[in-house]
């Protein structure tokens, strides 16, 4: 625990909030309303959702300053450790009749000098065609559209999954009520999440959006950055479909990642106590 850093940032935050309360003449009723929202978000399993919508993109941008390799994107509240391992040809776990267009996601992973990195772990998670995440929203088989795979000896990876739609964050809890009061919609543009890990390099949390998709300019989490938007290529030629063993058109994206050297171990402000959201109240 870096006590000097804690003192600097917490005291600055305190000054900032007190100044804000003075300037707006925040009343006790308004103050209690704000604390109720924060407490309510925890009770509703939304503690991470509320902050990730408003603040996570800035923390990620800050972390990208001076970063070597690919920039990081927000993680959001829905990553879960321990997703099943996939073996080539990798297919994200899904129901036999999983809705959504087929999407192949492929790319290459290198180190900072362009050297291919073998065996990088890619940990993927995404929403289904209803915009819902397994293990979070009810009624979806556990670990659906979540999985881990390894890049091959030359740094290449490929996984077959489905094209997710734009995602609407839960509207009926405290976070949704705050957004409604602000007159904002609750959508994130369609996206795939991926974390990359290799023992010799810094972990990378990324997220990819699809060119031309809805809400790219008005993401409720304000997290879209140009480098994360990838062209979505549609294939429908009989040759391509035959080569993929498909009887309907499919989509493909390619994105390459550059891993940065592992930094010296950092010191967390207070340590982490992040919990899996208790979400059984969420309605879709
Ligand atoms: C998401 O990527 O799924 C997400 C990110 C921030 C807030 C809510 C959801
Ligand atoms: Fe997401």
mmCIF file of C-alpha atoms and ligand atoms in Angstrom:
data_model
loop_
_atom_site.group_PDB
_atom_site.id
_atom_site.type_symbol
_atom_site.label_atom_id
_atom_site.label_comp_id
_atom_site.label_asym_id
_atom_site.label_seq_id
_atom_site.Cartn_x
_atom_site.Cartn_y
_atom_site.Cartn_z
ATOM 1 C CA UNK A 1 0.000 0.000 0.000
ATOM 2 C CA UNK A 2 1.504 3.289 -1.131
ATOM 3 C CA UNK A 3 0.483 5.577 1.726
ATOM 4 C CA UNK A 4 1.916 8.702 0.112
ATOM 5 C CA UNK A 5 -0.080 8.146 -3.066
ATOM 6 C CA UNK A 6 -3.225 7.410 -1.045
ATOM 7 C CA UNK A 7 -2.819 10.650 0.887
ATOM 8 C CA UNK A 8 -2.231 12.663 -2.288
ATOM 9 C CA UNK A 9 -5.152 11.336 -4.312
ATOM 10 C CA UNK A 10 -7.691 10.848 -1.532
ATOM 11 C CA UNK A 11 -7.112 14.299 -0.109
ATOM 12 C CA UNK A 12 -7.335 15.833 -3.577
ATOM 13 C CA UNK A 13 -10.592 13.972 -4.162
ATOM 14 C CA UNK A 14 -11.897 15.188 -0.824
ATOM 15 C CA UNK A 15 -11.029 18.814 -1.738
ATOM 16 C CA UNK A 16 -12.629 18.422 -5.130
ATOM 17 C CA UNK A 17 -15.855 16.968 -3.737
ATOM 18 C CA UNK A 18 -16.133 19.555 -0.975
ATOM 19 C CA UNK A 19 -15.593 22.345 -3.495
ATOM 20 C CA UNK A 20 -18.217 20.769 -5.763
ATOM 21 C CA UNK A 21 -20.700 20.590 -2.843
ATOM 22 C CA UNK A 22 -20.079 24.228 -1.948
ATOM 23 C CA UNK A 23 -20.446 25.442 -5.541
ATOM 24 C CA UNK A 24 -23.710 23.575 -6.087
ATOM 25 C CA UNK A 25 -24.957 24.096 -2.521
ATOM 26 C CA UNK A 26 -25.660 20.398 -2.260
ATOM 27 C CA UNK A 27 -28.351 19.891 0.370
ATOM 28 C CA UNK A 28 -28.479 17.080 2.877
ATOM 29 C CA UNK A 29 -31.329 15.513 0.957
ATOM 30 C CA UNK A 30 -29.269 15.519 -2.251
ATOM 31 C CA UNK A 31 -26.248 14.183 -0.395
ATOM 32 C CA UNK A 32 -28.320 11.304 1.027
ATOM 33 C CA UNK A 33 -29.771 10.608 -2.394
ATOM 34 C CA UNK A 34 -26.231 10.222 -3.769
ATOM 35 C CA UNK A 35 -25.121 7.903 -0.967
ATOM 36 C CA UNK A 36 -28.302 5.850 -1.430
ATOM 37 C CA UNK A 37 -27.434 5.389 -5.112
ATOM 38 C CA UNK A 38 -23.931 4.195 -4.242
ATOM 39 C CA UNK A 39 -25.154 1.844 -1.508
ATOM 40 C CA UNK A 40 -28.047 0.713 -3.728
ATOM 41 C CA UNK A 41 -25.670 -0.099 -6.569
ATOM 42 C CA UNK A 42 -23.738 -2.460 -4.298
ATOM 43 C CA UNK A 43 -26.915 -4.119 -3.018
ATOM 44 C CA UNK A 44 -28.057 -4.544 -6.626
ATOM 45 C CA UNK A 45 -24.750 -6.134 -7.698
ATOM 46 C CA UNK A 46 -24.001 -3.059 -9.795
ATOM 47 C CA UNK A 47 -21.065 -1.667 -7.877
ATOM 48 C CA UNK A 48 -18.736 -2.140 -10.817
ATOM 49 C CA UNK A 49 -21.316 -1.301 -13.494
ATOM 50 C CA UNK A 50 -22.016 2.162 -12.083
ATOM 51 C CA UNK A 51 -18.371 3.182 -11.946
ATOM 52 C CA UNK A 52 -17.380 1.445 -15.178
ATOM 53 C CA UNK A 53 -19.981 3.441 -17.104
ATOM 54 C CA UNK A 54 -18.802 6.787 -15.834
ATOM 55 C CA UNK A 55 -15.136 6.440 -14.941
ATOM 56 C CA UNK A 56 -13.368 3.367 -16.297
ATOM 57 C CA UNK A 57 -12.523 4.793 -19.734
ATOM 58 C CA UNK A 58 -10.590 7.648 -18.147
ATOM 59 C CA UNK A 59 -8.610 5.256 -15.948
ATOM 60 C CA UNK A 60 -7.794 3.216 -19.053
ATOM 61 C CA UNK A 61 -6.745 6.295 -21.020
ATOM 62 C CA UNK A 62 -4.470 7.309 -18.154
ATOM 63 C CA UNK A 63 -2.885 3.868 -18.118
ATOM 64 C CA UNK A 64 -2.234 4.103 -21.859
ATOM 65 C CA UNK A 65 -0.089 7.214 -21.491
ATOM 66 C CA UNK A 66 3.446 6.170 -22.340
ATOM 67 C CA UNK A 67 2.418 2.540 -22.714
ATOM 68 C CA UNK A 68 4.378 0.500 -25.270
ATOM 69 C CA UNK A 69 2.484 -1.962 -27.442
ATOM 70 C CA UNK A 70 -1.260 -2.028 -28.045
ATOM 71 C CA UNK A 71 -3.351 0.315 -25.914
ATOM 72 C CA UNK A 72 -5.703 -1.067 -23.310
ATOM 73 C CA UNK A 73 -9.484 -0.799 -23.409
ATOM 74 C CA UNK A 74 -11.977 -0.929 -20.570
ATOM 75 C CA UNK A 75 -12.611 -4.315 -19.017
ATOM 76 C CA UNK A 76 -16.179 -3.569 -17.945
ATOM 77 C CA UNK A 77 -17.945 -5.481 -15.192
ATOM 78 C CA UNK A 78 -18.501 -8.833 -16.898
ATOM 79 C CA UNK A 79 -15.136 -10.589 -17.138
ATOM 80 C CA UNK A 80 -14.915 -13.803 -15.146
ATOM 81 C CA UNK A 81 -11.706 -15.741 -14.498
ATOM 82 C CA UNK A 82 -11.549 -19.441 -15.315
ATOM 83 C CA UNK A 83 -13.275 -19.617 -18.721
ATOM 84 C CA UNK A 84 -12.977 -23.028 -20.444
ATOM 85 C CA UNK A 85 -9.970 -23.752 -22.631
ATOM 86 C CA UNK A 86 -10.650 -24.163 -26.357
ATOM 87 C CA UNK A 87 -8.634 -26.373 -28.695
ATOM 88 C CA UNK A 88 -8.051 -25.623 -32.402
ATOM 89 C CA UNK A 89 -10.133 -25.188 -34.451
ATOM 90 C CA UNK A 90 -11.367 -22.941 -31.634
ATOM 91 C CA UNK A 91 -15.104 -22.351 -31.320
ATOM 92 C CA UNK A 92 -16.495 -20.220 -28.513
ATOM 93 C CA UNK A 93 -18.770 -22.358 -26.303
ATOM 94 C CA UNK A 94 -22.348 -21.946 -27.488
ATOM 95 C CA UNK A 95 -25.698 -23.642 -27.820
ATOM 96 C CA UNK A 96 -26.251 -25.856 -30.890
ATOM 97 C CA UNK A 97 -28.813 -23.331 -32.109
ATOM 98 C CA UNK A 98 -26.987 -20.219 -30.860
ATOM 99 C CA UNK A 99 -28.545 -17.177 -32.544
ATOM 100 C CA UNK A 100 -26.365 -14.711 -34.424
ATOM 101 C CA UNK A 101 -24.187 -14.569 -37.526
ATOM 102 C CA UNK A 102 -21.002 -16.589 -37.503
ATOM 103 C CA UNK A 103 -17.910 -14.459 -36.856
ATOM 104 C CA UNK A 104 -14.283 -15.509 -37.207
ATOM 105 C CA UNK A 105 -11.853 -13.420 -35.186
ATOM 106 C CA UNK A 106 -8.230 -13.856 -36.078
ATOM 107 C CA UNK A 107 -4.973 -12.027 -35.770
ATOM 108 C CA UNK A 108 -1.355 -12.160 -34.799
ATOM 109 C CA UNK A 109 0.417 -11.313 -31.586
ATOM 110 C CA UNK A 110 3.909 -9.890 -31.490
ATOM 111 C CA UNK A 111 6.255 -8.391 -28.959
ATOM 112 C CA UNK A 112 7.414 -4.764 -29.038
ATOM 113 C CA UNK A 113 10.083 -5.475 -31.681
ATOM 114 C CA UNK A 114 7.681 -7.235 -34.019
ATOM 115 C CA UNK A 115 8.776 -10.713 -32.948
ATOM 116 C CA UNK A 116 5.917 -13.262 -33.076
ATOM 117 C CA UNK A 117 4.875 -14.432 -29.636
ATOM 118 C CA UNK A 118 4.023 -18.106 -29.295
ATOM 119 C CA UNK A 119 1.489 -19.428 -26.828
ATOM 120 C CA UNK A 120 -0.115 -16.164 -25.728
ATOM 121 C CA UNK A 121 -3.337 -16.842 -23.820
ATOM 122 C CA UNK A 122 -6.405 -15.075 -25.193
ATOM 123 C CA UNK A 123 -9.342 -14.908 -22.803
ATOM 124 C CA UNK A 124 -12.529 -13.932 -24.656
ATOM 125 C CA UNK A 125 -15.936 -12.902 -23.431
ATOM 126 C CA UNK A 126 -18.880 -11.317 -25.182
ATOM 127 C CA UNK A 127 -22.635 -10.843 -25.212
ATOM 128 C CA UNK A 128 -24.956 -13.247 -27.026
ATOM 129 C CA UNK A 129 -27.417 -12.236 -29.760
ATOM 130 C CA UNK A 130 -29.773 -10.869 -27.074
ATOM 131 C CA UNK A 131 -27.011 -8.648 -25.707
ATOM 132 C CA UNK A 132 -26.650 -10.758 -22.567
ATOM 133 C CA UNK A 133 -23.575 -12.256 -20.893
ATOM 134 C CA UNK A 134 -23.478 -15.843 -19.607
ATOM 135 C CA UNK A 135 -22.944 -16.319 -15.849
ATOM 136 C CA UNK A 136 -24.328 -12.787 -15.394
ATOM 137 C CA UNK A 137 -27.741 -12.697 -16.972
ATOM 138 C CA UNK A 138 -30.061 -15.593 -16.154
ATOM 139 C CA UNK A 139 -31.157 -18.303 -18.588
ATOM 140 C CA UNK A 140 -27.884 -18.782 -20.497
ATOM 141 C CA UNK A 141 -25.695 -21.908 -20.140
ATOM 142 C CA UNK A 142 -22.659 -21.201 -17.947
ATOM 143 C CA UNK A 143 -19.546 -20.058 -19.838
ATOM 144 C CA UNK A 144 -21.446 -19.572 -23.069
ATOM 145 C CA UNK A 145 -19.435 -17.273 -25.389
ATOM 146 C CA UNK A 146 -16.550 -17.239 -22.933
ATOM 147 C CA UNK A 147 -13.358 -19.133 -23.616
ATOM 148 C CA UNK A 148 -9.578 -19.190 -23.600
ATOM 149 C CA UNK A 149 -7.283 -20.189 -26.431
ATOM 150 C CA UNK A 150 -3.589 -20.011 -27.211
ATOM 151 C CA UNK A 151 -1.845 -18.365 -30.126
ATOM 152 C CA UNK A 152 0.193 -20.822 -32.214
ATOM 153 C CA UNK A 153 3.986 -20.990 -32.546
ATOM 154 C CA UNK A 154 3.999 -18.024 -34.942
ATOM 155 C CA UNK A 155 1.702 -15.875 -32.855
ATOM 156 C CA UNK A 156 -1.452 -16.513 -34.898
ATOM 157 C CA UNK A 157 -4.855 -17.177 -33.397
ATOM 158 C CA UNK A 158 -8.347 -17.758 -34.755
ATOM 159 C CA UNK A 159 -11.650 -18.359 -33.023
ATOM 160 C CA UNK A 160 -15.142 -18.862 -34.341
ATOM 161 C CA UNK A 161 -17.883 -17.130 -32.420
ATOM 162 C CA UNK A 162 -21.040 -15.113 -33.156
ATOM 163 C CA UNK A 163 -21.358 -11.454 -34.059
ATOM 164 C CA UNK A 164 -22.687 -9.715 -30.938
ATOM 165 C CA UNK A 165 -25.249 -6.915 -31.170
ATOM 166 C CA UNK A 166 -25.041 -3.546 -29.387
ATOM 167 C CA UNK A 167 -25.426 -4.148 -25.681
ATOM 168 C CA UNK A 168 -27.880 -2.353 -23.408
ATOM 169 C CA UNK A 169 -26.751 -2.198 -19.807
ATOM 170 C CA UNK A 170 -29.384 -3.139 -17.177
ATOM 171 C CA UNK A 171 -31.915 -0.318 -17.102
ATOM 172 C CA UNK A 172 -33.859 -1.167 -13.964
ATOM 173 C CA UNK A 173 -31.250 -0.775 -11.255
ATOM 174 C CA UNK A 174 -29.583 2.314 -9.785
ATOM 175 C CA UNK A 175 -27.216 2.773 -12.763
ATOM 176 C CA UNK A 176 -30.139 2.707 -15.196
ATOM 177 C CA UNK A 177 -32.039 5.202 -13.067
ATOM 178 C CA UNK A 178 -29.082 7.602 -13.062
ATOM 179 C CA UNK A 179 -28.786 7.334 -16.863
ATOM 180 C CA UNK A 180 -32.528 7.872 -17.298
ATOM 181 C CA UNK A 181 -32.369 10.965 -15.074
ATOM 182 C CA UNK A 182 -29.574 12.294 -17.300
ATOM 183 C CA UNK A 183 -31.613 11.560 -20.423
ATOM 184 C CA UNK A 184 -28.962 9.186 -21.770
ATOM 185 C CA UNK A 185 -29.509 5.892 -23.548
ATOM 186 C CA UNK A 186 -27.991 2.777 -21.996
ATOM 187 C CA UNK A 187 -26.300 1.218 -25.045
ATOM 188 C CA UNK A 188 -22.761 0.141 -25.729
ATOM 189 C CA UNK A 189 -21.800 -0.505 -29.358
ATOM 190 C CA UNK A 190 -21.380 -4.166 -30.329
ATOM 191 C CA UNK A 191 -18.029 -5.411 -29.102
ATOM 192 C CA UNK A 192 -15.799 -8.365 -28.253
ATOM 193 C CA UNK A 193 -13.676 -8.406 -25.115
ATOM 194 C CA UNK A 194 -10.298 -10.101 -24.922
ATOM 195 C CA UNK A 195 -7.500 -10.292 -22.375
ATOM 196 C CA UNK A 196 -4.057 -11.399 -23.483
ATOM 197 C CA UNK A 197 -1.534 -12.982 -21.134
ATOM 198 C CA UNK A 198 2.044 -14.168 -21.556
ATOM 199 C CA UNK A 199 4.425 -14.705 -18.658
ATOM 200 C CA UNK A 200 7.139 -12.497 -20.186
ATOM 201 C CA UNK A 201 4.922 -9.536 -21.105
ATOM 202 C CA UNK A 202 2.416 -7.134 -19.619
ATOM 203 C CA UNK A 203 -1.184 -8.367 -19.565
ATOM 204 C CA UNK A 204 -3.373 -6.568 -22.086
ATOM 205 C CA UNK A 205 -7.111 -5.973 -21.803
ATOM 206 C CA UNK A 206 -8.584 -5.097 -25.179
ATOM 207 C CA UNK A 207 -11.972 -4.666 -26.767
ATOM 208 C CA UNK A 208 -12.939 -4.520 -30.427
ATOM 209 C CA UNK A 209 -15.822 -2.680 -32.055
ATOM 210 C CA UNK A 210 -17.132 -3.114 -35.600
ATOM 211 C CA UNK A 211 -16.791 -0.400 -38.227
ATOM 212 C CA UNK A 212 -20.151 1.115 -39.141
ATOM 213 C CA UNK A 213 -21.832 -0.204 -35.993
ATOM 214 C CA UNK A 214 -24.473 1.689 -34.001
ATOM 215 C CA UNK A 215 -23.547 3.699 -30.903
ATOM 216 C CA UNK A 216 -19.844 4.005 -31.779
ATOM 217 C CA UNK A 217 -20.213 7.761 -31.254
ATOM 218 C CA UNK A 218 -22.432 7.588 -28.192
ATOM 219 C CA UNK A 219 -21.208 4.612 -26.152
ATOM 220 C CA UNK A 220 -22.807 4.877 -22.705
ATOM 221 C CA UNK A 221 -19.379 4.041 -21.262
ATOM 222 C CA UNK A 222 -17.582 6.579 -23.497
ATOM 223 C CA UNK A 223 -14.915 3.973 -24.176
ATOM 224 C CA UNK A 224 -14.634 3.699 -27.979
ATOM 225 C CA UNK A 225 -11.233 4.722 -29.350
ATOM 226 C CA UNK A 226 -10.275 4.686 -33.047
ATOM 227 C CA UNK A 227 -7.691 1.919 -32.753
ATOM 228 C CA UNK A 228 -10.295 -0.502 -31.423
ATOM 229 C CA UNK A 229 -12.694 -0.215 -34.389
ATOM 230 C CA UNK A 230 -12.104 -2.990 -36.907
ATOM 231 C CA UNK A 231 -13.521 -3.570 -40.396
ATOM 232 C CA UNK A 232 -16.208 -6.225 -40.450
ATOM 233 C CA UNK A 233 -15.855 -8.278 -43.632
ATOM 234 C CA UNK A 234 -18.808 -10.324 -44.890
ATOM 235 C CA UNK A 235 -18.146 -13.462 -46.937
ATOM 236 C CA UNK A 236 -20.775 -15.203 -49.024
ATOM 237 C CA UNK A 237 -18.937 -16.818 -51.932
ATOM 238 C CA UNK A 238 -19.652 -20.555 -52.377
ATOM 239 C CA UNK A 239 -15.900 -21.268 -52.265
ATOM 240 C CA UNK A 240 -15.454 -19.474 -48.952
ATOM 241 C CA UNK A 241 -18.540 -21.063 -47.433
ATOM 242 C CA UNK A 242 -17.385 -24.512 -48.559
ATOM 243 C CA UNK A 243 -13.906 -23.924 -47.126
ATOM 244 C CA UNK A 244 -15.462 -22.974 -43.783
ATOM 245 C CA UNK A 245 -18.073 -25.755 -43.933
ATOM 246 C CA UNK A 246 -20.892 -23.196 -43.645
ATOM 247 C CA UNK A 247 -24.196 -22.902 -45.468
ATOM 248 C CA UNK A 248 -24.789 -19.209 -44.749
ATOM 249 C CA UNK A 249 -22.742 -16.015 -45.054
ATOM 250 C CA UNK A 250 -20.311 -15.290 -42.267
ATOM 251 C CA UNK A 251 -18.226 -12.372 -41.018
ATOM 252 C CA UNK A 252 -14.552 -12.027 -40.313
ATOM 253 C CA UNK A 253 -12.422 -9.547 -38.402
ATOM 254 C CA UNK A 254 -8.688 -9.367 -38.062
ATOM 255 C CA UNK A 255 -6.846 -7.556 -35.336
ATOM 256 C CA UNK A 256 -3.197 -7.825 -34.352
ATOM 257 C CA UNK A 257 -1.885 -7.153 -30.876
ATOM 258 C CA UNK A 258 1.502 -5.990 -29.648
ATOM 259 C CA UNK A 259 2.378 -6.933 -26.089
ATOM 260 C CA UNK A 260 4.532 -4.594 -24.037
ATOM 261 C CA UNK A 261 7.340 -5.615 -21.694
ATOM 262 C CA UNK A 262 6.160 -6.532 -18.222
ATOM 263 C CA UNK A 263 6.506 -3.494 -15.946
ATOM 264 C CA UNK A 264 8.018 -3.648 -12.479
ATOM 265 C CA UNK A 265 5.384 -4.828 -9.991
ATOM 266 C CA UNK A 266 3.058 -1.915 -9.225
ATOM 267 C CA UNK A 267 1.546 -1.135 -5.881
ATOM 268 C CA UNK A 268 -2.231 -1.118 -5.635
ATOM 269 C CA UNK A 269 -3.701 1.761 -3.665
ATOM 270 C CA UNK A 270 -5.745 -0.366 -1.272
ATOM 271 C CA UNK A 271 -5.538 -3.825 -2.825
ATOM 272 C CA UNK A 272 -8.456 -5.306 -4.755
ATOM 273 C CA UNK A 273 -11.702 -6.681 -3.374
ATOM 274 C CA UNK A 274 -13.543 -7.061 -6.633
ATOM 275 C CA UNK A 275 -16.425 -9.477 -6.413
ATOM 276 C CA UNK A 276 -18.545 -11.256 -8.974
ATOM 277 C CA UNK A 277 -21.775 -9.240 -9.367
ATOM 278 C CA UNK A 278 -24.746 -10.553 -7.406
ATOM 279 C CA UNK A 279 -27.155 -10.062 -10.239
ATOM 280 C CA UNK A 280 -30.157 -12.243 -9.662
ATOM 281 C CA UNK A 281 -32.384 -9.155 -9.554
ATOM 282 C CA UNK A 282 -31.390 -8.073 -13.088
ATOM 283 C CA UNK A 283 -34.147 -8.067 -15.617
ATOM 284 C CA UNK A 284 -33.605 -7.998 -19.317
HETATM 285 C C1 LIG B 1 -19.225 -3.905 -21.180
HETATM 286 O O1 LIG B 1 -18.277 -3.797 -21.921
HETATM 287 O O2 LIG B 1 -19.923 -4.881 -21.281
HETATM 288 C C2 LIG B 1 -19.512 -2.838 -20.185
HETATM 289 C C3 LIG B 1 -18.557 -1.883 -19.940
HETATM 290 C C4 LIG B 1 -18.838 -0.860 -19.036
HETATM 291 C C5 LIG B 1 -20.039 -0.852 -18.375
HETATM 292 C C6 LIG B 1 -20.992 -1.813 -18.650
HETATM 293 C C7 LIG B 1 -20.726 -2.824 -19.553
HETATM 294 FE FE1 LIG B 2 -19.038 -5.818 -22.874
#
